[in-house]
Coordinates of C-alpha atoms in Angstrom, one line a residue:
M1 CA -113.8 84.3 190.1
P2 CA -112.3 87.8 189.3
A3 CA -108.6 88.0 188.7
T4 CA -108.1 90.2 191.8
A5 CA -109.9 87.7 194.0
A6 CA -107.9 84.9 192.6
C7 CA -104.7 86.7 193.3
A8 CA -105.8 87.4 196.9
A9 CA -106.6 83.7 197.4
S10 CA -103.2 82.6 196.1
P11 CA -100.8 81.3 198.8
R12 CA -98.0 83.3 197.3
S13 CA -100.0 86.5 198.0
A14 CA -99.9 86.1 201.7
V15 CA -99.4 89.6 203.2
Y16 CA -97.6 90.4 206.4
H17 CA -99.8 92.1 209.0
R18 CA -98.2 93.5 212.1
R19 CA -99.2 91.9 215.4
R20 CA -101.4 93.8 217.8
P21 CA -100.6 92.5 221.3
E22 CA -103.0 94.9 223.0
R23 CA -105.9 92.9 221.6
T24 CA -104.7 89.6 223.2
L25 CA -106.1 88.1 226.4
L26 CA -102.7 87.9 228.1
Y27 CA -102.0 91.6 227.4
R28 CA -105.3 92.7 228.8
T29 CA -104.8 90.5 231.9
V30 CA -101.3 91.9 232.6
Q31 CA -102.5 95.5 231.9
T32 CA -105.4 95.2 234.3
H33 CA -103.9 93.3 237.2
L34 CA -100.1 94.0 237.2
A35 CA -100.3 96.9 239.6
T36 CA -102.5 95.0 242.0
W37 CA -100.2 92.0 241.8
L38 CA -97.1 94.1 242.5
A39 CA -98.9 95.7 245.5
L40 CA -99.8 92.3 246.9
Q41 CA -96.1 91.2 246.7
D42 CA -95.2 94.0 249.3
D43 CA -95.6 92.4 252.7
G44 CA -95.0 95.6 254.6
A45 CA -91.5 94.5 255.7
G46 CA -89.7 95.6 252.6
A47 CA -90.1 92.4 250.6
T48 CA -91.3 93.0 247.0
A49 CA -91.4 91.3 243.7
P50 CA -87.9 90.8 242.2
A51 CA -86.8 93.7 240.0
V52 CA -86.2 91.3 237.1
T53 CA -89.8 90.0 237.3
E54 CA -91.3 93.5 237.3
R55 CA -89.1 94.6 234.5
E56 CA -90.1 91.6 232.3
F57 CA -93.8 92.4 232.8
R58 CA -93.4 96.1 232.1
R59 CA -91.3 95.5 229.0
Y60 CA -94.0 93.1 227.7
L61 CA -96.6 95.9 228.0
E62 CA -94.4 98.0 225.7
C63 CA -93.7 95.2 223.2
G64 CA -95.3 95.7 219.8
I65 CA -96.9 99.1 220.7
L66 CA -96.4 101.7 218.0
A67 CA -96.5 104.5 220.6
H68 CA -93.2 103.4 222.0
G69 CA -91.4 103.7 218.6
F70 CA -91.2 101.8 215.4
A71 CA -89.3 101.2 212.2
R72 CA -90.6 102.3 208.8
A73 CA -90.4 100.1 205.7
R74 CA -90.9 101.5 202.2
C75 CA -91.2 100.1 198.7
A76 CA -89.0 102.0 196.3
D77 CA -91.1 101.0 193.2
C78 CA -94.6 102.1 194.3
G79 CA -94.0 104.1 197.5
H80 CA -96.1 101.8 199.7
D81 CA -94.9 101.7 203.3
F82 CA -95.8 100.3 206.7
L83 CA -94.7 100.5 210.3
V84 CA -93.1 97.8 212.5
A85 CA -93.2 98.3 216.2
Y86 CA -90.2 97.5 218.4
S87 CA -90.0 94.3 220.4
C88 CA -89.1 94.0 224.1
K89 CA -86.7 91.1 223.5
G90 CA -87.7 89.7 226.9
R91 CA -87.0 86.1 228.0
G92 CA -89.9 85.3 230.3
V93 CA -93.4 86.8 229.5
C94 CA -93.7 88.0 225.9
P95 CA -95.0 85.2 223.7
S96 CA -93.8 86.9 220.5
C97 CA -90.2 87.5 221.6
N98 CA -90.0 84.0 223.2
T99 CA -91.2 82.5 219.9
R100 CA -88.6 84.5 218.0
R101 CA -85.9 83.2 220.3
M102 CA -87.1 79.7 220.0
V103 CA -87.0 79.8 216.1
E104 CA -83.7 81.6 216.1
T105 CA -82.1 79.1 218.4
A106 CA -83.4 76.1 216.4
A107 CA -82.3 77.7 213.1
H108 CA -78.8 78.4 214.4
L109 CA -78.3 74.9 215.8
A110 CA -79.6 73.2 212.7
D111 CA -77.6 75.4 210.3
H112 CA -74.3 75.9 212.1
V113 CA -73.8 73.6 215.1
I114 CA -75.3 70.1 214.9
P115 CA -73.6 67.9 212.2
R116 CA -75.5 66.1 209.5
L117 CA -75.5 62.8 211.5
P118 CA -78.2 60.8 213.3
V119 CA -79.5 62.6 216.4
R120 CA -81.4 61.2 219.4
Q121 CA -83.3 63.1 222.1
W122 CA -82.7 62.0 225.7
V123 CA -85.1 63.3 228.4
L124 CA -84.5 62.9 232.2
S125 CA -87.1 63.6 234.8
V126 CA -86.5 63.0 238.6
P127 CA -88.8 62.5 241.6
K128 CA -90.5 65.6 243.1
R129 CA -88.5 65.2 246.3
L130 CA -85.2 65.8 244.4
R131 CA -86.8 68.2 241.9
Y132 CA -87.3 70.7 244.7
H133 CA -83.5 70.9 245.3
L134 CA -82.7 71.0 241.6
E135 CA -84.9 74.0 241.1
R136 CA -83.3 76.0 243.9
D137 CA -79.7 75.0 243.9
P138 CA -77.7 75.4 240.6
A139 CA -74.9 73.2 242.0
I140 CA -77.2 70.2 242.5
Q141 CA -78.8 70.9 239.1
N142 CA -75.3 70.8 237.4
A143 CA -74.4 67.6 239.3
A144 CA -77.5 65.9 238.1
L145 CA -77.0 66.9 234.5
R146 CA -73.3 65.8 234.6
I147 CA -74.4 62.4 236.0
F148 CA -76.9 62.0 233.2
L149 CA -74.5 63.0 230.4
N150 CA -71.8 60.7 231.7
A151 CA -74.2 57.8 231.7
I152 CA -75.2 58.6 228.1
E153 CA -71.6 58.8 227.0
R154 CA -70.6 55.5 228.5
T155 CA -73.6 53.8 226.9
L156 CA -72.8 55.3 223.5
R157 CA -69.2 54.1 223.7
Q158 CA -70.4 50.6 224.5
C159 CA -72.8 50.6 221.6
S160 CA -70.5 52.2 219.0
P161 CA -68.1 49.7 217.3
G162 CA -64.6 51.0 217.1
A163 CA -65.0 53.6 219.8
S164 CA -62.2 54.1 222.3
A165 CA -62.1 54.9 226.0
T166 CA -61.6 58.6 225.2
S167 CA -64.4 58.9 222.6
Q168 CA -66.7 61.9 223.3
L169 CA -70.3 62.6 222.7
G170 CA -71.7 65.8 221.2
A171 CA -74.8 67.3 222.8
V172 CA -76.9 70.4 223.2
V173 CA -78.8 70.5 226.6
F174 CA -82.0 72.4 227.2
I175 CA -83.1 72.8 230.8
H176 CA -86.9 73.1 231.2
R177 CA -88.2 74.6 234.4
F178 CA -91.9 74.2 233.5
G179 CA -94.6 71.6 232.9
A180 CA -97.5 71.5 230.5
L181 CA -99.8 73.5 232.7
L182 CA -97.4 76.3 233.8
N183 CA -96.4 74.3 236.8
A184 CA -92.8 74.1 238.1
H185 CA -91.2 71.0 236.7
L186 CA -87.5 70.9 236.1
H187 CA -86.3 68.3 233.6
F188 CA -83.6 68.0 230.9
H189 CA -83.9 67.6 227.2
C190 CA -80.6 66.6 225.6
I191 CA -80.1 66.5 221.8
V192 CA -77.3 64.1 221.4
V193 CA -75.5 63.0 218.2
D194 CA -76.2 59.2 218.0
G195 CA -72.6 58.1 218.3
V196 CA -69.2 59.2 219.6
F197 CA -66.2 61.2 218.1
D198 CA -62.5 60.6 218.1
A199 CA -59.8 63.0 216.9
A200 CA -58.3 62.2 213.4
A201 CA -55.4 63.4 211.4
D202 CA -55.3 67.0 209.9
D203 CA -57.5 68.3 212.7
G204 CA -60.4 66.1 211.6
V205 CA -62.7 63.8 213.5
T206 CA -63.8 60.2 213.2
F207 CA -67.5 59.4 214.0
H208 CA -68.5 56.0 215.3
L209 CA -72.3 55.3 214.8
A210 CA -74.1 53.8 217.8
T211 CA -75.8 50.5 217.1
G212 CA -77.9 48.2 219.3
L213 CA -79.2 51.1 221.5
D214 CA -82.3 49.3 222.6
A215 CA -84.7 49.5 225.5
Q216 CA -82.4 47.5 227.7
A217 CA -79.5 49.9 227.2
I218 CA -81.8 52.9 227.9
S219 CA -83.0 51.1 231.1
A220 CA -79.4 50.7 232.1
V221 CA -78.9 54.5 231.8
Q222 CA -81.9 55.1 234.0
A223 CA -80.7 52.7 236.7
S224 CA -77.2 54.3 236.6
V225 CA -78.6 57.8 236.9
R226 CA -80.9 56.8 239.7
G227 CA -78.3 55.2 241.8
R228 CA -75.6 57.9 241.4
L229 CA -78.0 60.8 241.9
L230 CA -79.4 59.3 245.1
R231 CA -75.9 58.7 246.4
A232 CA -75.0 62.3 245.5
A233 CA -78.1 63.7 247.3
E234 CA -77.2 61.6 250.4
R235 CA -73.6 62.9 250.4
R236 CA -74.8 66.5 250.1
G237 CA -77.2 66.1 253.0
L238 CA -80.4 66.4 250.9
L239 CA -81.6 63.0 251.8
A240 CA -81.2 60.9 254.9
A241 CA -79.6 57.5 254.4
E242 CA -82.7 55.6 255.1
D243 CA -84.7 57.8 252.7
A244 CA -82.2 57.3 249.9
Q245 CA -82.4 53.5 250.4
A246 CA -86.2 53.6 250.4
M247 CA -86.2 55.6 247.2
A248 CA -83.8 53.2 245.6
A249 CA -86.2 50.3 246.3
W250 CA -89.2 52.0 244.8
E251 CA -90.9 50.2 241.9
H252 CA -91.5 51.5 238.4
G253 CA -88.3 53.5 238.3
G254 CA -88.8 55.2 241.6
G255 CA -89.9 58.5 239.9
F256 CA -86.8 58.6 237.6
S257 CA -87.7 58.6 233.9
V258 CA -85.3 58.4 231.0
D259 CA -86.7 58.5 227.4
A260 CA -84.7 58.1 224.2
E261 CA -87.3 57.0 221.7
V262 CA -87.1 60.0 219.4
R263 CA -84.3 59.6 216.7
I264 CA -83.7 61.8 213.7
E265 CA -81.8 60.5 210.7
A266 CA -78.9 62.4 209.2
Q267 CA -80.6 64.0 206.3
E268 CA -83.9 64.9 208.0
R269 CA -82.9 68.5 208.8
D270 CA -86.5 69.7 208.8
A271 CA -87.4 67.2 211.4
L272 CA -84.3 68.1 213.4
E273 CA -85.3 71.8 213.4
R274 CA -88.9 71.0 214.5
L275 CA -87.4 68.9 217.4
L276 CA -85.1 71.8 218.3
R277 CA -88.0 74.2 218.4
Y278 CA -89.8 71.8 220.7
C279 CA -86.8 71.8 223.0
A280 CA -86.4 75.5 222.9
R281 CA -90.1 76.4 223.3
P282 CA -91.2 78.9 225.9
A283 CA -93.2 78.0 229.0
F284 CA -96.3 79.9 227.9
A285 CA -98.4 79.5 224.7
L286 CA -100.8 82.3 224.1
E287 CA -103.2 80.2 222.0
R288 CA -103.9 77.9 225.0
L289 CA -105.2 80.6 227.2
R290 CA -108.9 81.4 227.1
E291 CA -111.3 83.4 229.3
I292 CA -114.4 82.1 231.2
D293 CA -115.2 85.5 232.8
P294 CA -113.1 88.5 233.9
E295 CA -112.0 86.6 237.0
H296 CA -111.4 83.1 235.7
L297 CA -109.1 81.9 233.0
V298 CA -108.4 78.5 231.6
Y299 CA -105.0 77.3 230.4
E300 CA -105.1 74.2 228.3
S301 CA -102.5 71.6 227.4
V302 CA -102.1 69.1 224.6
K303 CA -100.6 66.7 227.1
P304 CA -101.9 65.5 230.5
G305 CA -100.5 67.5 233.3
P306 CA -100.3 66.7 237.1
G307 CA -102.9 64.1 238.0
G308 CA -103.8 63.6 234.3
S309 CA -105.6 66.9 233.9
V310 CA -105.5 68.7 230.5
S311 CA -106.5 72.1 231.7
V312 CA -106.3 74.3 234.8
I313 CA -108.6 77.2 235.9
L314 CA -106.7 80.2 237.1
T315 CA -107.5 83.6 238.4
P316 CA -105.6 86.5 236.9
M317 CA -103.5 86.7 240.0
Q318 CA -102.6 83.0 239.9
L319 CA -101.7 83.4 236.2
L320 CA -99.3 86.2 237.1
D321 CA -97.9 84.1 239.9
R322 CA -97.1 81.2 237.6
L323 CA -95.7 83.4 234.9
A324 CA -93.4 85.2 237.4
A325 CA -92.2 81.9 238.8
L326 CA -91.2 80.7 235.3
I327 CA -89.2 83.7 234.3
P328 CA -85.7 82.4 233.7
P329 CA -83.0 83.6 236.1
P330 CA -80.9 86.5 234.7
R331 CA -77.5 85.9 233.1
R332 CA -78.2 82.2 232.9
H333 CA -78.0 80.3 229.6
R334 CA -81.2 78.6 228.3
H335 CA -79.2 75.8 226.6
R336 CA -75.6 74.4 227.0
Y337 CA -73.1 72.7 224.7
V338 CA -71.5 69.5 225.9
G339 CA -68.7 67.2 224.7
V340 CA -67.2 68.0 221.2
L341 CA -69.8 70.8 220.8
A342 CA -68.5 72.6 224.0
P343 CA -66.9 76.0 223.2
N344 CA -63.5 74.9 224.6
S345 CA -63.4 71.6 222.8
P346 CA -60.5 71.2 220.2
L347 CA -62.8 69.2 218.0
R348 CA -65.7 71.7 217.9
A349 CA -64.6 73.4 214.7
A350 CA -64.3 70.1 212.8
V351 CA -67.6 68.8 214.1
T352 CA -69.7 72.0 213.5
A353 CA -68.2 72.2 210.0
L354 CA -70.2 69.1 209.2
A355 CA -73.4 71.1 209.6
Q356 CA -72.7 73.4 206.8
S357 CA -73.1 71.3 203.7
A358 CA -74.9 68.0 202.9
N359 CA -72.1 67.1 200.5
D360 CA -69.4 66.9 203.2
V361 CA -70.8 63.9 205.1
A362 CA -71.8 60.5 203.8
D363 CA -74.6 58.6 205.5
P364 CA -73.0 56.7 208.4
V365 CA -73.1 52.9 208.3
A366 CA -72.8 50.5 211.2
D367 CA -69.2 49.1 211.7
D368 CA -67.9 51.7 209.2
P369 CA -66.7 54.9 210.9
V370 CA -67.1 58.2 209.2
V371 CA -63.8 60.1 208.9
C372 CA -64.1 63.8 208.2
S373 CA -61.3 66.2 207.6
G374 CA -60.9 69.5 209.3
P375 CA -62.9 72.6 208.3
G376 CA -59.9 74.2 206.5
S377 CA -59.2 71.4 204.1
T378 CA -62.6 71.5 202.4
S379 CA -63.5 75.2 202.4
E380 CA -62.6 75.8 198.8
A381 CA -64.4 72.7 197.4
T382 CA -67.7 73.2 199.2
D383 CA -70.7 75.2 198.0
E384 CA -71.3 78.8 199.2
P385 CA -71.7 78.5 203.0
L386 CA -75.0 79.3 204.8
R387 CA -75.5 82.6 206.5
K388 CA -72.8 83.2 209.1
A389 CA -73.6 82.2 212.6
A390 CA -75.0 85.5 213.9
R391 CA -78.3 87.0 214.8
Y392 CA -80.9 86.1 212.2
A393 CA -82.8 89.0 210.5
W394 CA -86.3 89.6 211.6
A395 CA -87.7 89.1 208.0
L396 CA -85.8 85.8 207.6
L397 CA -87.3 84.4 210.8
L398 CA -90.8 85.4 209.8
A399 CA -90.3 83.7 206.4
R400 CA -89.0 80.6 208.1
I401 CA -91.9 80.3 210.5
Y402 CA -95.0 81.6 208.6
E403 CA -93.7 81.4 205.0
V404 CA -94.6 85.1 204.6
L405 CA -92.1 87.6 203.3
P406 CA -92.7 90.8 205.3
L407 CA -90.5 92.9 203.1
L408 CA -92.3 91.9 199.9
C409 CA -94.5 94.8 198.8
P410 CA -98.2 93.7 198.8
M411 CA -99.1 96.3 196.2
C412 CA -96.5 95.7 193.4
G413 CA -94.5 92.7 194.6
G414 CA -91.3 94.7 194.8
Q415 CA -88.7 94.6 197.5
M416 CA -89.2 96.8 200.5
R417 CA -86.5 98.0 202.9
I418 CA -86.2 99.6 206.3
I419 CA -85.6 103.4 205.7
A420 CA -86.0 104.8 209.2
F421 CA -86.1 104.0 212.9
I422 CA -88.4 106.4 214.7
T423 CA -87.7 106.9 218.4
E424 CA -88.4 110.6 219.1
G425 CA -91.7 111.3 220.8
T426 CA -92.9 114.2 218.8
A427 CA -92.3 112.4 215.4
I428 CA -94.0 109.3 216.7
R429 CA -97.1 111.2 217.7
E430 CA -97.3 113.1 214.5
I431 CA -96.9 110.0 212.3
L432 CA -99.4 108.0 214.3
D433 CA -101.9 110.8 214.4
H434 CA -101.7 111.1 210.6
L435 CA -102.3 107.4 210.2
G436 CA -105.2 107.3 212.7
E437 CA -103.3 105.1 215.2
P438 CA -103.3 105.6 219.0
I439 CA -100.7 108.2 219.9
S440 CA -100.4 106.9 223.5
P441 CA -99.8 103.4 224.8
P442 CA -102.6 101.5 226.7
R443 CA -102.8 102.7 230.2
L444 CA -101.9 100.4 233.1
A445 CA -104.8 99.9 235.5
P446 CA -104.1 101.2 239.0
A447 CA -103.9 98.8 241.9
R448 CA -107.2 98.0 243.5
G449 CA -107.7 98.0 247.2
P450 CA -109.2 95.2 249.3
P451 CA -112.9 95.0 249.9
L452 CA -114.5 97.3 252.5
W453 CA -115.1 94.5 255.0
D454 CA -111.4 93.9 255.3
L455 CA -110.8 97.4 256.7
P456 CA -110.2 97.6 260.5
S457 CA -113.2 98.7 262.6
G458 CA -111.4 101.9 263.7
E459 CA -110.8 103.0 260.1
S460 CA -114.3 102.4 258.8
G461 CA -115.1 106.2 258.7
D462 CA -118.1 107.2 256.7
I463 CA -119.0 103.8 255.1
D464 CA -122.0 103.7 252.9
P465 CA -124.6 101.5 254.6
Q466 CA -125.7 100.2 251.2
A467 CA -122.2 98.8 250.5
Q468 CA -121.8 95.2 249.7
P469 CA -122.0 93.2 253.0
A470 CA -119.3 90.8 254.0
P471 CA -119.8 87.3 252.6
D472 CA -120.7 84.3 254.7
Y473 CA -117.8 82.3 253.2
E474 CA -114.0 82.8 253.3
F475 CA -113.2 85.4 250.7
D476 CA -109.9 85.5 248.8
Q477 CA -109.2 89.1 247.8
R478 CA -106.8 87.9 245.0
I479 CA -109.8 86.3 243.2
A480 CA -112.4 89.1 243.0
W481 CA -113.5 92.3 244.7

């Protein structure tokens, strides 16, 4: 094999290539059908699609398109450069920006928040009859989450030798509003340190490891959550008394599910970061969408969805409907900090300091609490801290995900740096025209009208007699015309 080919095949020679969203199936679907979908949301009485929904879709169509502006990176050694398109930083539709947010959240939590102690994932799912109210009422949602966390904290106190009545848990909560097949399914993923904390001298903390947390203890948590949540729903008028009693008597958990089988050991930080990415994942995965024909799409799942199905056939309009319903509400956090990890907790600084260095915390042992001093007492003795808890750089995240260094010159191996941000229209067009790239963004397809047979008889006008006749079956204009 020639030397050049050998270098190209080497894993170390992986070259960064900018993404081209306009070539993806999702982009083409939104580009073709967004105007029609927005027109269908107008019922003639002033009701239209929410502004945040339309904004998310339109920003997605601008994400990664060079015609909307870009940054220029250049190698000082050989003069090689390339362009990086701006991102939309959306929260609902764009797969690229959602993936970045997922990886950034997981990296921040693993590097700066969650201490190097055993961690367990707790998952709560409720019956569909209650799920409806949790999805639409934030107060009910908060009450259900509070009941679940209180039950977990009581169980951890009982299973942690040496814990007191005031010991607190530490948790990060992710609220998922989606299921495996883009269906609405609100449930909770809680990453909980497997034990409880007490305050210690010198602004430190004492950690008591939970032991004996078996299936019986987890079943007790499920029974407690089930009873308290049904009583809370009855008090708030969401359920009649006889309905609440009937649901409490249902077999097989009555639709309430609590799972706590996933446990990560103290030093398994890579496994912890993978778990956090799973919890922070977006609702939509681009690689699971494929096309049968222009009017029928298939979205697949690695897990069985409602009814045991592993895929669902959608029309473009139905896909936009599901994506719009899963856009997170504005100004609402995607995850929350609870217990000693809460922002106002006096123990947060001491607990989060345990995430900085592996040398600060010994492996916890049952019946032997771990006592850790405050963050100020060990700052001089520890190694150089990790990157400050701030927004991670674009290049660092790409290296963390794909093990590709985007600012490593593919020609000479030198270090590249961003030298300019191009936002002025004339400069954008001149540079793109010189490079042979499109100087204008992809055009949004106009809204399409209904079929001719849906027109009122008085408005038929001069209709071509050779036009397509009305079908013999019920026709849905949202599917094809």
